[in-house]
XYZ file of C-alpha atoms in Angstrom:
475
model
C -0.802 -10.130 -104.520
C -4.332 -10.634 -105.670
C -7.195 -10.702 -103.244
C -8.087 -14.078 -104.210
C -5.431 -16.131 -102.608
C -5.763 -14.073 -99.418
C -9.487 -14.668 -99.282
C -8.844 -18.422 -99.855
C -6.394 -18.364 -96.951
C -9.047 -16.821 -94.671
C -11.481 -19.433 -95.602
C -8.937 -22.215 -95.120
C -8.116 -20.757 -91.591
C -11.784 -20.531 -90.685
C -12.436 -24.042 -91.890
C -9.553 -25.489 -89.702
C -10.726 -23.597 -86.678
C -14.219 -25.206 -86.807
C -12.566 -28.526 -87.481
C -10.528 -28.084 -84.392
C -13.429 -26.861 -82.160
C -15.494 -29.896 -83.291
C -12.662 -32.346 -82.601
C -12.052 -31.160 -79.023
C -12.843 -33.752 -76.505
C -15.351 -32.230 -74.105
C -14.209 -34.942 -71.536
C -10.565 -34.006 -71.736
C -9.529 -32.227 -68.454
C -6.681 -30.518 -70.224
C -7.340 -27.179 -71.653
C -5.931 -27.634 -75.069
C -6.540 -31.250 -76.467
C -3.511 -32.910 -78.042
C -2.851 -35.655 -80.446
C -2.356 -39.045 -78.558
C -4.604 -38.309 -75.714
C -6.558 -41.554 -76.343
C -3.677 -43.846 -77.229
C -3.396 -46.983 -75.161
C -0.184 -48.972 -74.509
C 0.395 -52.508 -73.243
C 1.686 -53.089 -69.679
C 4.099 -55.906 -69.053
C 1.967 -56.910 -66.134
C -0.945 -57.403 -68.405
C -3.724 -55.167 -70.035
C -3.597 -51.764 -71.475
C -3.716 -48.328 -70.156
C -4.072 -44.676 -71.669
C -0.548 -43.368 -72.266
C 0.493 -40.571 -69.885
C 2.901 -38.442 -71.996
C 4.947 -36.604 -69.382
C 7.928 -35.740 -71.545
C 6.772 -32.380 -72.760
C 10.157 -30.792 -72.117
C 11.681 -33.075 -74.813
C 8.761 -32.782 -77.238
C 5.274 -31.806 -76.496
C 2.551 -33.545 -78.345
C 1.013 -31.617 -81.264
C -2.297 -29.818 -80.437
C -5.306 -31.124 -82.130
C -6.027 -27.585 -83.365
C -2.570 -27.440 -85.002
C -3.060 -30.811 -86.678
C -6.545 -29.831 -88.068
C -5.160 -26.457 -89.266
C -2.291 -28.284 -91.162
C -4.805 -30.963 -92.448
C -6.974 -28.220 -93.739
C -4.170 -26.565 -95.572
C -2.538 -29.899 -96.973
C -4.603 -29.998 -100.153
C -3.604 -26.461 -100.953
C 0.075 -27.149 -100.566
C 2.407 -25.401 -103.033
C 5.805 -23.910 -103.395
C 6.505 -20.874 -101.536
C 7.656 -17.480 -103.184
C 7.921 -16.559 -106.783
C 5.323 -19.176 -108.042
C 2.658 -17.752 -110.530
C 0.044 -20.469 -109.771
C -2.804 -20.066 -107.362
C -1.574 -22.785 -104.923
C 1.785 -21.311 -104.725
C 0.413 -17.741 -104.162
C -1.769 -19.052 -101.444
C 1.128 -20.897 -99.782
C 3.324 -17.903 -99.896
C 0.469 -15.821 -98.342
C 0.089 -18.436 -95.544
C 3.948 -18.529 -94.973
C 4.280 -14.748 -94.787
C 1.128 -14.339 -92.540
C 2.645 -16.908 -90.232
C 5.583 -14.679 -89.861
C 3.283 -11.925 -88.765
C 1.503 -14.152 -86.252
C 4.819 -15.283 -84.726
C 5.901 -11.542 -84.548
C 2.717 -10.661 -82.679
C 3.061 -13.803 -80.374
C 6.536 -12.620 -79.460
C 5.810 -9.044 -78.974
C 8.376 -8.013 -81.586
C 9.435 -4.500 -82.175
C 8.680 -2.933 -85.601
C 12.209 -3.183 -86.705
C 12.690 -6.919 -85.633
C 12.992 -9.820 -88.071
C 11.453 -13.290 -87.620
C 13.585 -15.825 -89.324
C 12.297 -19.441 -89.713
C 14.889 -22.133 -88.768
C 14.757 -25.910 -88.038
C 14.886 -25.659 -84.273
C 16.209 -23.742 -81.339
C 19.428 -25.290 -81.872
C 19.493 -24.146 -85.438
C 18.505 -20.706 -84.402
C 21.349 -20.252 -81.875
C 23.822 -21.644 -84.410
C 22.581 -19.113 -86.950
C 23.077 -16.333 -84.561
C 26.564 -17.607 -83.667
C 27.512 -17.692 -87.337
C 26.334 -13.974 -87.404
C 28.466 -12.710 -84.497
C 30.574 -9.582 -85.360
C 34.407 -10.158 -85.458
C 35.905 -10.473 -81.929
C 32.554 -10.690 -80.168
C 32.646 -11.644 -76.510
C 30.042 -14.322 -75.439
C 28.895 -14.896 -71.916
C 26.863 -17.975 -71.108
C 25.929 -19.839 -67.810
C 27.142 -23.321 -67.434
C 23.559 -24.051 -66.633
C 22.433 -23.762 -70.286
C 21.075 -26.647 -72.581
C 23.717 -27.777 -75.020
C 21.715 -25.879 -77.759
C 22.648 -22.650 -76.100
C 25.848 -23.739 -74.585
C 27.818 -25.143 -77.402
C 27.291 -22.857 -80.545
C 29.564 -20.197 -79.245
C 32.739 -22.172 -79.121
C 34.441 -20.382 -81.939
C 33.955 -17.050 -80.325
C 35.560 -15.593 -77.165
C 33.362 -17.333 -74.526
C 33.266 -16.821 -70.839
C 31.326 -19.595 -69.117
C 29.666 -18.398 -65.936
C 29.353 -20.752 -62.785
C 25.876 -22.051 -61.846
C 24.142 -19.373 -59.640
C 22.136 -20.494 -56.516
C 19.666 -17.816 -56.614
C 18.023 -15.548 -59.270
C 19.778 -12.581 -57.611
C 23.015 -14.251 -57.809
C 22.719 -14.896 -61.501
C 22.345 -11.175 -62.128
C 25.339 -10.415 -59.908
C 27.501 -13.019 -61.611
C 26.635 -11.627 -64.998
C 27.250 -8.015 -63.898
C 30.585 -8.807 -62.399
C 31.722 -10.645 -65.747
C 30.511 -7.918 -67.880
C 32.258 -5.290 -65.848
C 35.510 -6.997 -66.430
C 35.084 -7.410 -70.113
C 36.702 -5.440 -72.988
C 34.539 -2.374 -73.075
C 35.232 -1.692 -76.784
C 34.077 -4.672 -78.563
C 30.755 -6.234 -79.244
C 29.343 -8.727 -76.608
C 26.507 -11.055 -76.264
C 24.853 -12.811 -73.318
C 22.911 -16.181 -73.834
C 20.443 -17.181 -71.232
C 17.590 -19.580 -70.879
C 14.086 -18.478 -69.920
C 13.149 -21.659 -68.041
C 15.460 -24.466 -67.227
C 14.961 -27.684 -69.126
C 16.204 -29.530 -66.053
C 14.636 -27.810 -63.066
C 11.819 -25.885 -64.777
C 12.921 -22.745 -62.848
C 12.299 -19.307 -64.259
C 15.313 -17.216 -64.840
C 15.347 -13.435 -64.100
C 15.470 -12.559 -67.917
C 14.347 -8.855 -67.644
C 17.029 -8.140 -64.879
C 19.701 -9.902 -67.016
C 18.700 -8.019 -70.044
C 19.099 -4.811 -68.156
C 22.538 -5.803 -66.855
C 23.651 -6.790 -70.416
C 22.573 -3.446 -71.841
C 24.068 -1.422 -68.997
C 27.353 -2.859 -69.969
C 26.959 -2.374 -73.657
C 26.196 -6.158 -74.437
C 23.300 -7.780 -76.201
C 21.180 -10.600 -74.870
C 19.580 -13.607 -76.673
C 16.898 -15.687 -74.814
C 16.534 -19.386 -75.295
C 12.730 -19.576 -74.881
C 12.359 -23.301 -75.870
C 11.064 -24.170 -72.404
C 9.527 -20.833 -71.680
C 7.319 -20.022 -74.678
C 5.092 -23.050 -74.327
C 4.227 -22.225 -70.719
C 4.450 -18.403 -70.257
C 4.006 -15.290 -72.555
C 7.246 -14.186 -74.099
C 7.528 -10.582 -75.303
C 10.796 -9.375 -76.837
C 9.787 -5.763 -76.131
C 8.726 -6.222 -72.516
C 11.701 -8.380 -71.580
C 13.994 -5.939 -73.657
C 15.999 -8.848 -75.072
C 17.710 -8.518 -78.430
C 16.664 -12.004 -79.867
C 14.439 -14.955 -78.903
C 14.872 -18.397 -80.184
C 12.352 -21.419 -79.680
C 11.355 -24.722 -81.379
C 7.979 -25.671 -82.820
C 8.164 -29.078 -81.350
C 8.315 -27.741 -77.866
C 5.382 -25.315 -78.702
C 2.796 -28.153 -79.468
C 3.673 -28.176 -83.132
C 5.242 -30.996 -85.243
C 9.097 -31.425 -85.589
C 11.265 -29.475 -88.063
C 10.553 -25.881 -87.389
C 12.020 -23.110 -85.267
C 12.226 -19.369 -84.987
C 14.921 -16.671 -84.338
C 13.407 -13.313 -83.892
C 14.948 -9.993 -82.985
C 17.350 -7.324 -84.136
C 18.250 -7.451 -87.848
C 21.629 -5.489 -88.070
C 23.963 -8.497 -87.167
C 21.951 -10.919 -89.216
C 21.970 -8.435 -92.280
C 25.692 -7.896 -91.945
C 26.610 -11.611 -91.820
C 27.023 -14.005 -94.692
C 24.054 -16.259 -95.270
C 23.748 -19.049 -93.031
C 23.027 -21.286 -95.892
C 24.067 -20.289 -99.531
C 21.389 -21.089 -102.019
C 18.151 -20.166 -103.785
C 15.885 -17.818 -101.782
C 18.672 -16.214 -99.966
C 20.059 -14.486 -103.015
C 18.607 -11.485 -104.859
C 20.950 -11.566 -107.919
C 23.498 -13.947 -109.086
C 25.662 -13.326 -112.101
C 28.646 -14.969 -113.798
C 31.968 -13.169 -113.573
C 33.899 -12.707 -116.799
C 36.955 -14.898 -117.311
C 39.279 -11.881 -117.258
C 37.723 -10.845 -114.049
C 38.719 -14.306 -112.503
C 35.504 -16.206 -113.323
C 33.112 -17.432 -110.620
C 29.952 -15.735 -109.742
C 28.907 -12.479 -108.092
C 26.050 -12.774 -105.555
C 23.766 -10.057 -104.047
C 22.037 -11.371 -100.958
C 18.663 -10.360 -99.513
C 18.829 -8.146 -96.560
C 15.513 -9.445 -95.273
C 14.833 -12.712 -93.156
C 15.068 -14.582 -96.506
C 18.904 -13.961 -96.295
C 19.137 -16.825 -93.787
C 16.175 -18.974 -95.170
C 17.902 -20.515 -98.260
C 16.063 -23.475 -99.955
C 12.432 -24.382 -100.158
C 10.816 -23.188 -96.905
C 9.206 -25.569 -94.607
C 5.706 -24.080 -95.023
C 3.842 -26.726 -93.083
C 6.214 -26.425 -90.036
C 6.073 -22.667 -90.165
C 2.129 -22.681 -90.373
C 2.025 -25.124 -87.508
C 4.053 -22.805 -85.278
C 1.691 -19.964 -86.272
C -1.367 -22.214 -85.512
C 0.098 -23.098 -82.010
C 0.839 -19.399 -81.293
C -2.834 -18.548 -82.027
C -4.152 -21.399 -79.889
C -2.140 -20.459 -76.927
C -2.961 -16.885 -77.092
C -6.670 -17.595 -77.603
C -6.625 -19.971 -74.604
C -5.071 -17.146 -72.582
C -1.773 -17.492 -70.749
C -3.184 -16.309 -67.371
C -5.541 -19.486 -67.355
C -2.927 -21.874 -68.609
C -0.304 -20.770 -66.060
C -2.739 -21.011 -63.265
C -3.737 -24.496 -64.075
C -0.143 -25.618 -64.662
C 0.841 -24.163 -61.182
C -1.822 -26.539 -59.787
C -0.314 -29.581 -61.643
C 3.200 -28.454 -60.486
C 1.960 -28.186 -56.850
C 0.309 -31.626 -57.097
C 3.524 -33.230 -58.353
C 5.874 -31.416 -55.906
C 3.677 -32.200 -52.853
C 3.329 -35.779 -53.931
C 7.119 -36.247 -54.364
C 7.831 -34.395 -51.038
C 5.949 -37.259 -49.249
C 8.549 -39.750 -50.470
C 11.636 -39.502 -48.367
C 13.796 -41.382 -50.898
C 13.130 -38.788 -53.679
C 15.358 -35.726 -54.131
C 14.126 -32.970 -56.314
C 16.877 -31.107 -58.159
C 16.791 -27.409 -57.793
C 19.121 -24.308 -58.373
C 16.976 -21.551 -56.856
C 15.095 -23.449 -53.996
C 11.654 -24.522 -53.401
C 9.982 -21.155 -53.652
C 11.340 -20.310 -57.126
C 8.780 -19.806 -59.859
C 8.905 -22.564 -62.337
C 7.173 -24.172 -65.377
C 6.056 -27.903 -65.467
C 9.439 -29.562 -65.512
C 10.745 -31.328 -62.492
C 13.838 -33.491 -62.241
C 14.653 -35.794 -59.354
C 16.594 -38.886 -58.257
C 15.499 -41.838 -55.995
C 17.678 -43.302 -53.477
C 18.675 -46.878 -54.231
C 17.310 -46.685 -57.885
C 19.268 -46.280 -61.140
C 17.209 -43.489 -62.813
C 17.008 -45.480 -66.101
C 15.410 -48.465 -64.169
C 12.987 -46.290 -62.549
C 11.946 -44.573 -65.774
C 11.621 -47.955 -67.529
C 9.416 -49.209 -64.671
C 7.095 -46.191 -64.933
C 6.703 -46.998 -68.636
C 6.431 -50.786 -68.670
C 4.273 -51.011 -65.500
C 2.179 -47.803 -65.508
C 2.133 -46.450 -69.104
C 3.876 -43.372 -68.077
C 6.474 -41.671 -70.398
C 9.277 -39.693 -68.660
C 12.836 -38.729 -69.452
C 16.038 -40.066 -67.830
C 19.530 -39.065 -68.454
C 21.427 -35.697 -68.397
C 18.922 -33.895 -70.508
C 21.442 -32.423 -72.883
C 22.579 -30.170 -70.023
C 25.545 -32.009 -68.804
C 27.234 -29.400 -66.697
C 24.112 -28.393 -64.953
C 23.019 -31.817 -63.985
C 26.374 -32.673 -62.775
C 26.389 -29.708 -60.566
C 23.008 -30.523 -59.191
C 24.132 -34.095 -58.444
C 27.227 -32.893 -56.987
C 29.391 -35.150 -59.280
C 32.940 -34.679 -60.598
C 32.904 -33.097 -64.005
C 34.685 -36.287 -65.493
C 32.015 -38.763 -64.119
C 30.574 -40.701 -67.003
C 27.159 -39.962 -68.320
C 25.142 -39.512 -71.428
C 22.547 -37.083 -72.909
C 20.356 -40.170 -73.337
C 20.345 -43.338 -71.310
C 23.221 -44.398 -68.982
C 25.155 -47.680 -69.622
C 24.669 -48.826 -65.818
C 22.592 -51.811 -65.350
C 19.442 -51.618 -63.020
C 20.611 -51.302 -59.416
C 24.098 -49.844 -60.403
C 25.175 -46.279 -59.583
C 25.239 -44.040 -62.658
C 25.177 -40.366 -63.335
C 21.566 -39.456 -64.505
C 18.216 -38.364 -63.171
C 14.533 -38.599 -63.889
C 12.529 -35.768 -65.514
C 8.806 -35.351 -65.496
C 7.254 -32.488 -67.572
C 3.745 -31.575 -68.527
C 1.841 -28.539 -69.911
C -1.513 -27.433 -71.560
C -2.314 -30.869 -72.881
C -1.901 -32.924 -69.685
C -4.935 -34.239 -67.926
C -5.047 -34.357 -64.019
C -5.117 -38.084 -64.123
C -1.752 -38.287 -65.702
C 0.075 -36.493 -62.977
C -1.910 -38.271 -60.312
C -1.081 -41.625 -61.776
C 2.643 -40.468 -61.905
C 2.512 -39.562 -58.169
C 0.912 -42.829 -57.218
C 3.403 -44.893 -59.393
C 6.326 -43.179 -57.802
C 5.036 -43.974 -54.310
C 4.351 -47.626 -55.279
C 7.613 -48.272 -56.980
C 9.683 -46.716 -53.928
C 7.545 -48.644 -51.368
C 7.154 -51.948 -53.191
C 9.774 -52.078 -55.914
C 9.342 -52.879 -59.554
C 6.908 -55.859 -60.334
C 9.156 -57.047 -63.306
C 12.802 -57.873 -64.060
C 14.887 -55.465 -66.210
C 18.004 -55.676 -68.094
C 20.218 -53.240 -70.120
C 19.932 -53.486 -73.849
C 21.875 -51.183 -76.168
C 22.402 -48.685 -73.295
C 18.627 -48.647 -72.344
C 17.052 -50.237 -69.387
C 14.252 -52.449 -70.781
C 11.832 -55.131 -69.375
C 13.192 -58.648 -69.414
C 10.959 -60.482 -71.894
C 12.099 -63.749 -70.441
C 10.723 -62.805 -67.111
C 7.068 -63.794 -67.239
């Protein structure tokens, strides 16, 4: 490709970085400014307050840096690959350079591929579709549904929830020792729980998998926004994560790692971009078409690529790397301590945990409150304090049921429960935060929890379409 588009891309990136720097709020306590940090929301009790977004585990707000980078690129938007025009060549350059940036962010090995997908869920379904015949899959029941459900067409062994990190390794080793030693096998494990925030012993699990001839895929959706993730250092075979957890807009994801299973599998989607050559078959040969598929990442990237989504992931990777994970982790640990210490002062609050209080974790904490329906509590946090958290089973039903000590058949939903305020239901409350969270947000959250438990809600609530909402007739 000519030097001109590459030069333009460099100028574009430099312009975006200047814009991002100039737009940063010097008064913002968070190390990485995010969109929405100045948004105000109305309170049912009157007045407005700056919104405290504490639902990062579902979707982190986009970094201002990411938004500025995308805005700087938008006028140059063009179709990716094969276009002869200047904007198409520039967009292709941007797209493929983003692949390099993501590979560097993940510490990929030279032979690894980076495939762009729609999300973590999409990435793991892609890998599931590429499993060799008769592959055995081992997955803990503690996984998010994105990494629990895609393997159902394979020979799956579901492992019970461990109660220590060491027990997780022992459980996997026992299961792998009993497997068919001659067939392919895959272990799927999370890096950080989307329910408890606890870090899993990925390196040790990878060692156990490889010792028994199995491969391992890491669901890094909750880990990558908070901690460095290196495929080579962790010695995992694949990593999957989502842009919308990593401070980028919706609609983009990554599957990175070994290429052999992906190259041997049929394309995840059939269409343009995945095919290298297509030819009509003569009638006498049965008709139809013959297809030669790419053996690069393009094999599983059929259709017009989401260049803006891909570029936004690359921008977020650069922003996190430049900010330095050591500093980000240290500050997040301070926020975690502040929340946990505050919740510990409220006897009615029970924090959910697999590995115990001393386990290392990211900024994801789930809890229940005695005497409260969790949906009611979350609704009061929003309506009376301007705090956004999550309630429900967090798309990790088996894990939350285990943590709550409930029967597997107890009713519950991924979203909101049907129970009305005050009624018992199977759900919990989750608060989550990260590099864009100001201290004031977690301080307001802790104060709100204490006030709600001590004094109760100041407003009446009702159930509407399965959600607990303020009763607009209660003035």
